[in-house]
Every structure is written in structure tokens, then in C-alpha cells.
PDB file of C-alpha atoms in Angstrom:
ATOM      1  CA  UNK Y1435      -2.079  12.461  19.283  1.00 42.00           C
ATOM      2  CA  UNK Y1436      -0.319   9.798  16.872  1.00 45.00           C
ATOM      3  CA  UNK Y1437      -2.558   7.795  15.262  1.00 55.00           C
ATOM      4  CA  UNK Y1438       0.072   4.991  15.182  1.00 50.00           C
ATOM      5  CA  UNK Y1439       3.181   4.277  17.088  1.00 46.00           C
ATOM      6  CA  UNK Y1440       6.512   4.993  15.854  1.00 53.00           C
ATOM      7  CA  UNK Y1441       9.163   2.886  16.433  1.00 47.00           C
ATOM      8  CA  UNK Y1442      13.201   3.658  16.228  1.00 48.00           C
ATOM      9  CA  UNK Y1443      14.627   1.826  12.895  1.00 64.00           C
ATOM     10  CA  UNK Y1444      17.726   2.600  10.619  1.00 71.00           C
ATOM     11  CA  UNK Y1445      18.033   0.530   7.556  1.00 77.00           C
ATOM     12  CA  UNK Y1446      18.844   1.491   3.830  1.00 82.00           C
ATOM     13  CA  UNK Y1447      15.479   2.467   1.942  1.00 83.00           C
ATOM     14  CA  UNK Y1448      15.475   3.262  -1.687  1.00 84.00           C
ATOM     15  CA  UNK Y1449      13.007   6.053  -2.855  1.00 83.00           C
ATOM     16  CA  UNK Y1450      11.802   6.435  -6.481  1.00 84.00           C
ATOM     17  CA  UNK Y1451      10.290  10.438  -7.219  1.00 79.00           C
ATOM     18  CA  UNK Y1452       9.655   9.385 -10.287  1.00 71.00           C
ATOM     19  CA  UNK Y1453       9.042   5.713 -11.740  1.00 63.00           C
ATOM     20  CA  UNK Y1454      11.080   6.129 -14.593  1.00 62.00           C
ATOM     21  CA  UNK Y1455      14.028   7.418 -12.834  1.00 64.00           C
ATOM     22  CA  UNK Y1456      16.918   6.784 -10.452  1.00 67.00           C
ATOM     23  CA  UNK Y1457      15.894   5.440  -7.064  1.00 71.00           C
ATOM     24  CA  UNK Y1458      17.721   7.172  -4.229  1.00 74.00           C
ATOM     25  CA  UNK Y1459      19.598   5.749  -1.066  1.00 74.00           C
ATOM     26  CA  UNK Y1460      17.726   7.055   2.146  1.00 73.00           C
ATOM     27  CA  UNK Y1461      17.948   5.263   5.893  1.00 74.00           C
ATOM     28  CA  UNK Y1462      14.990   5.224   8.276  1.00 76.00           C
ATOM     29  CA  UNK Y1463      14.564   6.652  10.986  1.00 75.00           C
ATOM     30  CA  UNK Y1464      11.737   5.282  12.208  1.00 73.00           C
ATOM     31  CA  UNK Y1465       8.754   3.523  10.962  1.00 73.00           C
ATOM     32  CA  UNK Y1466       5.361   3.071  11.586  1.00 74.00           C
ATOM     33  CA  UNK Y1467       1.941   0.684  10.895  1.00 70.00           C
ATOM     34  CA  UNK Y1468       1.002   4.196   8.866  1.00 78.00           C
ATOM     35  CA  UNK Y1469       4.248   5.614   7.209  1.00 83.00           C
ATOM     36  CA  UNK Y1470       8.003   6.070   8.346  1.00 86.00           C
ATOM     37  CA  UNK Y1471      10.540   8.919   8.568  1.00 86.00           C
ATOM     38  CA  UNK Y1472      13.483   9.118   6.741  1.00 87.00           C
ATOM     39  CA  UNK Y1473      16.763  11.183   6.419  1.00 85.00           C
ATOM     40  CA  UNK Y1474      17.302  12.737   2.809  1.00 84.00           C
ATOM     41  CA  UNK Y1475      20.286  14.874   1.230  1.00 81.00           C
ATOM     42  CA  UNK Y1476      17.954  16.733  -0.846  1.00 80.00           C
ATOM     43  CA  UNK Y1477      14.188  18.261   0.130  1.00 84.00           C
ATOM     44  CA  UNK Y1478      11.262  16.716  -0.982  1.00 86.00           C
ATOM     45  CA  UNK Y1479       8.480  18.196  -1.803  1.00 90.00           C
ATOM     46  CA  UNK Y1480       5.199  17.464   0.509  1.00 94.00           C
ATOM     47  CA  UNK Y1481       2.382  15.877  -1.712  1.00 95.00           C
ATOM     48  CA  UNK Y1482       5.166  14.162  -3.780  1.00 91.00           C
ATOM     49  CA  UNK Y1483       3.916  10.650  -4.516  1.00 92.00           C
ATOM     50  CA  UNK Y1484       6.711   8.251  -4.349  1.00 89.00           C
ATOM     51  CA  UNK Y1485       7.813   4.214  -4.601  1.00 89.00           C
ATOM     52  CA  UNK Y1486       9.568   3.001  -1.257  1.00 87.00           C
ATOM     53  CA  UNK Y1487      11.756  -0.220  -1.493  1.00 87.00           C
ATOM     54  CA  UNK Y1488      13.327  -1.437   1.224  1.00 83.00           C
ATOM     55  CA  UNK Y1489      15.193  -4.336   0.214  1.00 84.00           C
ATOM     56  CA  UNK Y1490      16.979  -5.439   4.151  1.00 80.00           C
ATOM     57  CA  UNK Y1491      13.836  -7.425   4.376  1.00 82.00           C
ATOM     58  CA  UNK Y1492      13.014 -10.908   2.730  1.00 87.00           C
ATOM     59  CA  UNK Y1493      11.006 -10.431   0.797  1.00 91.00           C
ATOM     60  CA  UNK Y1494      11.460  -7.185  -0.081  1.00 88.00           C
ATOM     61  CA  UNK Y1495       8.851  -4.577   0.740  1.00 85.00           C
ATOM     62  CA  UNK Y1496       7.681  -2.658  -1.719  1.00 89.00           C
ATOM     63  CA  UNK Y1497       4.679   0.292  -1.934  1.00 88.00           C
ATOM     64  CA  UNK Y1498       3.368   3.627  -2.806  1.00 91.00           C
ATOM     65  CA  UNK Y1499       3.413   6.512  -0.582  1.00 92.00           C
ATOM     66  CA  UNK Y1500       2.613  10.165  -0.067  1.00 94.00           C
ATOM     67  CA  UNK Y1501       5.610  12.313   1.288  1.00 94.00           C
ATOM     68  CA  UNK Y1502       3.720  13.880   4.154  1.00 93.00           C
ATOM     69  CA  UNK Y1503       6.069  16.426   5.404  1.00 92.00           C
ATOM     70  CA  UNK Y1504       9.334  17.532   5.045  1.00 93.00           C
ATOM     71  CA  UNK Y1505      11.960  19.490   7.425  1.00 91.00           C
ATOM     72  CA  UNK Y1506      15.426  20.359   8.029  1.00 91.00           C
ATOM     73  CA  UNK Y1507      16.952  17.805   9.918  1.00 83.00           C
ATOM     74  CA  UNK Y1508      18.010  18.193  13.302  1.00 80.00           C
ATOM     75  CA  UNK Y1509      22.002  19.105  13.085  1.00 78.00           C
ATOM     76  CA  UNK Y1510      21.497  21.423  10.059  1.00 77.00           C
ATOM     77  CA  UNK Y1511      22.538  18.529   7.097  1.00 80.00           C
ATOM     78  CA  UNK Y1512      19.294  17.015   5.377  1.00 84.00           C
ATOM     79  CA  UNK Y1513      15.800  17.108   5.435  1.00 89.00           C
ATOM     80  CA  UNK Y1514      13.828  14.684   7.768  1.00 88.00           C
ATOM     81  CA  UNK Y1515      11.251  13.297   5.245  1.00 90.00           C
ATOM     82  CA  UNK Y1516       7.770  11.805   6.293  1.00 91.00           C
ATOM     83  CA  UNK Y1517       5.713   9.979   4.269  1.00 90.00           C
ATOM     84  CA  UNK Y1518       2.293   7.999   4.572  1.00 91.00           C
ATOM     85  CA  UNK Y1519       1.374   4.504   2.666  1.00 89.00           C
ATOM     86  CA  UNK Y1520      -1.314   5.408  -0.021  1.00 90.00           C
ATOM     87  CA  UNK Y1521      -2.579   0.958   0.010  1.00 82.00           C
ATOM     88  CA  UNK Y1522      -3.954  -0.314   3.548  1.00 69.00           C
ATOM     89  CA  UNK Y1523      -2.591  -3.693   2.578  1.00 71.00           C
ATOM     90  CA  UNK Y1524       0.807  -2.113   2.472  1.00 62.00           C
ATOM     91  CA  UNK Y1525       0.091  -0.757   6.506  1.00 57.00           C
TER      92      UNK Y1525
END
């Protein structure tokens, strides 16, 4: 059983792999009090530590995360992406 509830969201999300490199575009797919799921061009690898930005909100939210799990999406394109907030103030 979920620990929290997911709920249905698509908006741009920028993910950093690295913090001295390129962020890349992703979009939501849903989110959570705990993480959120996002659709990705390219696999990433579980364990990853990352920097999620998603700048559709005012202020912009900002935080550190764990990629959780990743899969092939759905229709055969992409990866489905999961990833869990390392701060509890970030939650």
C-alpha cells in the first residue's frame, strides 16, 4: 500500500543529474506529499541523486531527491522516472 497519495499532474519540471551541468526538460506525471513521477527521453539510473525545479509555481519549488525507480514507459518511448524528496520540509 502507498504510503502517500498520488495525484494526476503534467507540468514542465527541470531535472539537474549533476549540479554542475545542464538541467533537463521533463513533465510530471503525477506527484505526491513523498515524491512524483515523471516522463524522461533518456533512463535514469535508480539511486541517482538529483535537483528538481519546477518553475510553473510561484515561487518556484526547488529540492533534492532520490530517483527511486525507473521503467520503460507505457507506449514503448521513454522511461517513467520516480523519485523520492531526500528533506521532509521539501514533502
Amino acid at each position: 500500500m502507498r504510503q502517500f497519495i498520488r495525484h494526476p499532474l503534467d507540468v514542465p519540471v527541470e531535472i539537474r543529474t549533476d549540479h554542475r551541468g545542464p538541467a533537463a526538460a521533463f513533465h510530471t506525471q503525477d506527484i505526491s506529499l513523498g515524491g512524483l513521477a515523471v516522463y524522461s527521453q533518456v533512463r535514469v539510473e535508480p539511486g541517482s541523486l538529483i535537483e528538481v525545479r519546477i518553475a510553473y509555481v510561484e515561487p518556484a519549488f526547488e529540492a533534492r531527491a532520490r530517483v527511486a525507480w525507473c521503467r520503460p514507459h507505457r507506449d514503448g518511448a521513454g522511461h517513467e522516472v520516480g523519485v523520492s524528496f531526500l528533506d521532509p520540509e521539501d514533502v
